[in-house]
């Protein structure tokens, strides 16, 4: 068994704000990330797939299929977007990188072809200092 | 003579759009960076100072003073901001990283203490692939 | 469930030497790290926390609280120190990065607030080539 | 218990091609990696060892012994080689990075001294975007 | 005036060997890079363009045009190739990274559209340790 | 003409303190770098050589000779040392990275073989944020 990691990039912006909380609470929890106009990041996404090496091709995952899958489900959807305003999934849900990661896992799982090697986890680098790992929960 | 480079980080968002151009032109020039809601980056700023090594202290620039200067003039102003909406300098000027860099140089020069080692140039990493170097023009 | 990683930096120096061993043994085990005057590193510390995403705030860990905790327990204590001479925990114990990591875990656990998301492990980059992962043992 | 990771580098070239498959299949599976003359990479190898901290020396693994072991078994063998033509293990087996990793694990296990800390896994960075993790299977 | 740097990647293999020199000389000059079957690298190419910020668009260079130009002239030509055997420019000339860089500059200059911002230099990272900077000579 | 950069690493420790200044001045200028026991860094040294591509060998500099030169003059001297106590050149001179760089340039120039490609400059990364460039002054 082998884990194959492949990295992708996208740039987006978000604002961390919860309507149900008052200003003081938003400020305390999110600090300058609560700025009303949002701010942005170069997100780096690592997709980790758990496969077996095919005895004929020597490959554990067909990378062009993975690229197509991640490109269509994630990169095309989030690259160069303002997450709060443009994505319905973040209309009611605050687009922290935690929630963004959860949503990316949900989208990958929904689009994942049967028979494709198992999706093990994703990692999102919000910045080089802040990295989130999320595994698909069933 | 010695060049001292010091790196800083800030996260912000911008939209690349010129009102004086029509939609087709904006789309052709800026592509997905023209998305109406903006998108964001983790900018990395490198400030390059040209100094002489002080024979007593062995230092070419007092780094805490440089930090205070860059922090106050640049990082505090741009970190976690939506450049188009929150900064008057980008009300009429499109906040490309080129223009952002030019403005950062202008602000550093305005705040630069006389007698402080010479500001040689700045470099902005918009992404790890796109890097802009700007020197102060007099 | 989600893992949140946050990275910190500190610079310190150490000497690898065990009094109970003779010179030949110290030299064989530690090589040039046994140099009597010590040497130093830019340590990079990654703290990994295992949490749940709060359904309201969308966060798994309050990062400013984590920063305060790591800052006070680890960074303030070790940054710009000579580990052998200035820290009582290394008076009798050789400050290899393994032992430094074990001590950092011990200090984090002692300071960890009850109810705070679970401390999963720490990673220390002694250099970009040498990386140590340590989980808290109970 | 502690995981110690140490990184090594080697440069090599390979061609991804399976004789048992026809041209169309080779092209579909391997794309431009099927180019008859091969192409190359700067591989980065991370060896992960699972050990206990020695109470006297404070070390979990003697790094110079690990270097000697990895150097002799892996780096000397693969550095600056064309994997398909020069290595008998890839005469019949396509040298994908998956198969290369499997072979590296096999070689490390064969050369691993008894009593040496446990080999946990290896990671190979084929490029900064493509990373493979393989654990030894028994 | 501003320098814009944009980074590209390609993987290729080469053998360092000069027919006009005998085996001993080839071995002395090129060491293991003289291995008859070649070896490979992940080359990273940085193209540096010297431009002026357009007062309307705020851009110094149209990046999609630069991408198209570099893609067609350089990346498509060298990516996943064995330089010695597949490229006529290296039939008589040893494909050291120095000569590869010189050839890349020659190709970029030949394809450079008139009126496009000035090509200042290129940098090639052969490995993270070996970096070559070449400016176009006229 | 071409610039060839090659990177080296060494780890050392230093204390920033000037005997001729009183405690308050030392504290104000050097802050926590003035800590009496010193602290350390993983220094990264980039040596930049300005050469011409040899028309026969295709090389601008013989890298194994450069490695031998830098290894003997710089790395062997400073790696795993406490600069203040072990190196006579820093007995009277404070080993800031500026002064360390100046001394490295002086040593390289003294050892530089006649006929070897021109030493253009060195860069020292004290940390990933602090980078010093020094050219040889004649």
XYZ file of N, CA and C in Angstrom, chain B residues 15-118:
312
model
N -9.202 43.163 -6.551
C -9.868 42.850 -7.814
C -9.176 43.653 -8.892
N -8.830 42.990 -9.996
C -8.181 43.709 -11.090
C -9.255 44.124 -12.084
N -9.540 45.409 -12.104
C -10.604 45.956 -12.942
C -10.319 47.423 -13.172
N -10.488 47.864 -14.434
C -10.304 49.273 -14.758
C -11.636 49.806 -15.273
N -12.200 50.762 -14.572
C -13.517 51.289 -14.951
C -13.525 51.877 -16.356
N -12.403 52.481 -16.743
C -12.353 53.164 -18.034
C -12.362 52.192 -19.216
N -12.184 50.917 -18.925
C -12.194 49.924 -20.009
C -13.517 49.165 -19.971
N -13.946 48.675 -21.129
C -15.215 47.930 -21.140
C -14.984 46.502 -20.649
N -16.057 45.752 -20.519
C -15.980 44.409 -19.951
C -15.058 43.474 -20.736
N -15.177 43.573 -22.060
C -14.363 42.679 -22.894
C -12.872 42.949 -22.671
N -12.526 44.227 -22.603
C -11.117 44.578 -22.399
C -10.648 44.134 -21.018
N -11.469 44.376 -20.001
C -11.105 43.932 -18.655
C -10.901 42.421 -18.619
N -11.784 41.722 -19.301
C -11.677 40.267 -19.297
C -10.420 39.815 -20.026
N -10.122 40.463 -21.138
C -8.946 40.057 -21.916
C -7.656 40.322 -21.140
N -7.598 41.475 -20.487
C -6.364 41.860 -19.797
C -6.188 41.109 -18.475
N -7.287 40.959 -17.730
C -7.140 40.462 -16.362
C -7.653 39.031 -16.164
N -8.384 38.505 -17.129
C -8.879 37.124 -17.010
C -9.643 36.919 -15.716
N -9.368 35.818 -15.030
C -10.151 35.524 -13.836
C -9.822 36.468 -12.667
N -8.739 37.250 -12.793
C -8.442 38.250 -11.766
C -9.444 39.399 -11.809
N -10.306 39.411 -12.838
C -11.316 40.455 -12.971
C -12.609 40.099 -12.234
N -12.690 38.895 -11.723
C -13.856 38.445 -10.946
C -14.350 39.556 -9.995
N -15.638 39.963 -10.110
C -16.149 41.152 -9.410
C -15.969 41.150 -7.896
N -15.884 39.980 -7.291
C -15.816 39.952 -5.834
C -14.376 39.921 -5.309
N -13.410 39.913 -6.223
C -12.014 39.907 -5.781
C -11.552 38.513 -5.395
N -10.297 38.432 -5.075
C -9.671 37.191 -4.631
C -8.431 37.636 -3.841
N -7.661 36.703 -3.282
C -6.609 37.168 -2.395
C -5.296 36.429 -2.497
N -4.335 36.935 -1.794
C -2.992 36.355 -1.805
C -2.344 36.471 -0.426
N -1.378 35.589 -0.184
C -0.413 35.796 0.886
C 0.778 36.500 0.253
N 0.852 37.789 0.395
C 1.983 38.520 -0.170
C 3.206 38.339 0.718
N 4.352 38.199 0.089
C 5.604 38.221 0.841
C 6.402 39.430 0.352
N 6.804 40.256 1.276
C 7.504 41.502 0.928
C 8.943 41.419 1.403
N 9.877 41.635 0.487
C 11.289 41.700 0.879
C 11.768 43.130 0.704
N 12.261 43.725 1.780
C 12.784 45.092 1.728
C 14.299 45.007 1.696
N 14.905 45.666 0.712
C 16.356 45.610 0.536
C 16.968 46.970 0.839
N 17.893 46.963 1.781
C 18.518 48.186 2.245
C 20.009 48.114 1.927
N 20.551 49.227 1.504
C 21.949 49.310 1.090
C 22.706 50.105 2.151
N 23.559 49.445 2.898
C 24.205 50.161 3.982
C 25.693 49.898 4.079
N 26.263 50.462 5.086
C 27.670 50.202 5.409
C 27.711 49.558 6.783
N 28.641 48.675 6.985
C 28.742 48.030 8.282
C 29.340 49.019 9.277
N 28.621 49.280 10.341
C 29.121 50.173 11.388
C 30.332 49.516 12.043
N 31.488 50.214 12.096
C 32.705 49.564 12.612
C 32.584 49.178 14.081
N 31.728 49.842 14.840
C 31.572 49.483 16.252
C 30.564 48.364 16.450
N 29.352 48.553 15.934
C 28.288 47.583 16.222
C 28.286 46.394 15.270
N 28.986 46.516 14.146
C 28.986 45.419 13.196
C 27.671 45.242 12.462
N 26.772 46.180 12.569
C 25.473 46.079 11.917
C 25.368 47.092 10.780
N 24.649 46.743 9.718
C 24.450 47.673 8.616
C 23.127 48.399 8.735
N 22.200 47.817 9.451
C 20.908 48.467 9.661
C 20.346 47.959 10.989
N 19.689 48.842 11.726
C 19.114 48.409 12.989
C 17.768 47.766 12.681
N 17.703 46.446 12.816
C 16.548 45.717 12.298
C 15.260 46.056 13.030
N 15.320 46.342 14.309
C 14.060 46.664 15.001
C 13.490 47.988 14.510
N 14.362 48.906 14.134
C 13.847 50.170 13.566
C 13.235 49.918 12.186
N 13.888 49.063 11.389
C 13.329 48.736 10.073
C 11.968 48.050 10.232
N 11.887 47.128 11.175
C 10.611 46.432 11.413
C 9.508 47.416 11.780
N 9.864 48.345 12.636
C 8.864 49.323 13.098
C 8.403 50.163 11.907
N 9.350 50.551 11.071
C 9.066 51.400 9.904
C 8.198 50.670 8.882
N 8.580 49.451 8.543
C 7.809 48.673 7.557
C 6.465 48.279 8.159
N 6.465 47.934 9.425
C 5.213 47.543 10.075
C 4.194 48.658 10.027
N 4.625 49.845 10.428
C 3.716 50.978 10.499
C 3.296 51.466 9.120
N 4.241 51.525 8.162
C 3.936 52.118 6.852
C 3.244 51.135 5.915
N 3.512 49.841 6.055
C 3.035 48.896 5.047
C 2.161 47.793 5.638
N 2.695 47.043 6.574
C 1.973 45.846 7.032
C 0.675 46.238 7.730
N 0.748 47.184 8.655
C -0.474 47.599 9.356
C -1.525 48.132 8.389
N -1.058 48.733 7.306
C -1.993 49.356 6.364
C -2.653 48.330 5.451
N -1.912 47.312 5.022
C -2.432 46.417 3.985
C -2.840 45.035 4.478
N -2.353 44.630 5.636
C -2.631 43.261 6.085
C -4.119 43.073 6.372
N -4.692 42.023 5.779
C -6.102 41.682 5.982
C -7.049 42.774 5.492
N -6.687 43.391 4.360
C -7.529 44.410 3.748
C -7.970 43.977 2.351
N -9.095 44.544 1.922
C -9.519 44.426 0.522
C -9.055 45.710 -0.146
N -8.005 45.610 -0.926
C -7.302 46.810 -1.388
C -8.215 47.780 -2.132
N -9.085 47.260 -2.983
C -9.920 48.142 -3.810
C -10.861 49.018 -2.983
N -11.394 48.474 -1.936
C -12.470 49.172 -1.227
C -11.983 49.938 -0.013
N -10.885 49.498 0.558
C -10.526 50.065 1.851
C -9.384 51.060 1.806
N -8.690 51.133 0.687
C -7.515 51.996 0.631
C -7.745 53.101 -0.402
N -7.730 54.351 0.034
C -7.988 55.447 -0.908
C -7.019 55.458 -2.087
N -5.787 55.003 -1.884
C -4.816 55.037 -2.996
C -5.220 54.095 -4.133
N -6.170 53.180 -3.860
C -6.623 52.288 -4.930
C -8.086 52.538 -5.298
N -8.573 53.721 -4.964
C -9.942 54.066 -5.367
C -9.983 54.317 -6.876
N -8.954 54.976 -7.381
C -8.902 55.285 -8.823
C -7.857 54.457 -9.546
N -7.021 53.760 -8.804
C -5.880 53.055 -9.396
C -6.062 51.567 -9.176
N -5.922 50.782 -10.224
C -6.140 49.341 -10.107
C -5.013 48.720 -9.252
N -5.369 47.963 -8.216
C -4.341 47.433 -7.303
C -3.655 46.174 -7.819
N -3.106 46.246 -9.024
C -2.207 45.174 -9.461
C -1.032 45.134 -8.482
N -0.309 44.034 -8.487
C 0.834 43.961 -7.587
C 1.908 44.958 -8.017
N 1.939 45.298 -9.300
C 2.851 46.351 -9.755
C 2.520 47.673 -9.066
N 1.248 48.063 -9.114
C 0.859 49.335 -8.489
C 0.967 49.273 -6.964
N 0.662 48.122 -6.406
C 0.816 47.965 -4.960
C 2.287 48.167 -4.574
N 3.181 47.588 -5.375
C 4.615 47.723 -5.094
C 5.068 49.163 -5.193
N 4.563 49.855 -6.235
C 4.930 51.266 -6.427
C 4.481 52.085 -5.228
N 3.284 51.789 -4.751
C 2.732 52.517 -3.601
C 3.521 52.192 -2.327
N 3.919 50.944 -2.182
C 4.718 50.567 -1.006
C 6.051 51.316 -1.012
N 6.681 51.397 -2.170
C 7.929 52.153 -2.265
C 7.701 53.618 -1.906
N 6.613 54.187 -2.437
C 6.310 55.600 -2.164
C 6.126 55.834 -0.661
N 5.387 54.912 -0.016
C 5.138 55.053 1.421
C 6.421 54.869 2.238
N 7.235 53.889 1.842
C 8.493 53.688 2.565
C 9.383 54.912 2.433
N 9.477 55.434 1.226
C 10.331 56.621 1.031
C 9.846 57.799 1.856
N 8.516 57.996 1.903
C 7.961 59.120 2.655
C 8.258 58.991 4.148
N 8.267 57.748 4.637
C 8.454 57.527 6.078
C 9.921 57.310 6.437
N 10.768 57.174 5.428
C 12.168 56.807 5.660
C 12.892 57.885 6.466
N 13.498 57.564 7.601
C 14.183 58.586 8.386
C 15.458 59.033 7.673
N 15.752 60.298 7.740
C 17.010 60.759 7.141
C 18.140 60.137 7.948
N 19.192 59.757 7.274
C 20.309 59.119 7.947
C 20.179 57.601 8.033
N 19.001 57.102 7.705
C 18.826 55.646 7.717
C 19.451 55.080 6.443
N 20.003 53.851 6.501
C 20.627 53.300 5.284
C 19.670 53.344 4.098
N 20.235 53.468 2.932
C 19.510 53.698 1.689
C 18.552 52.547 1.333
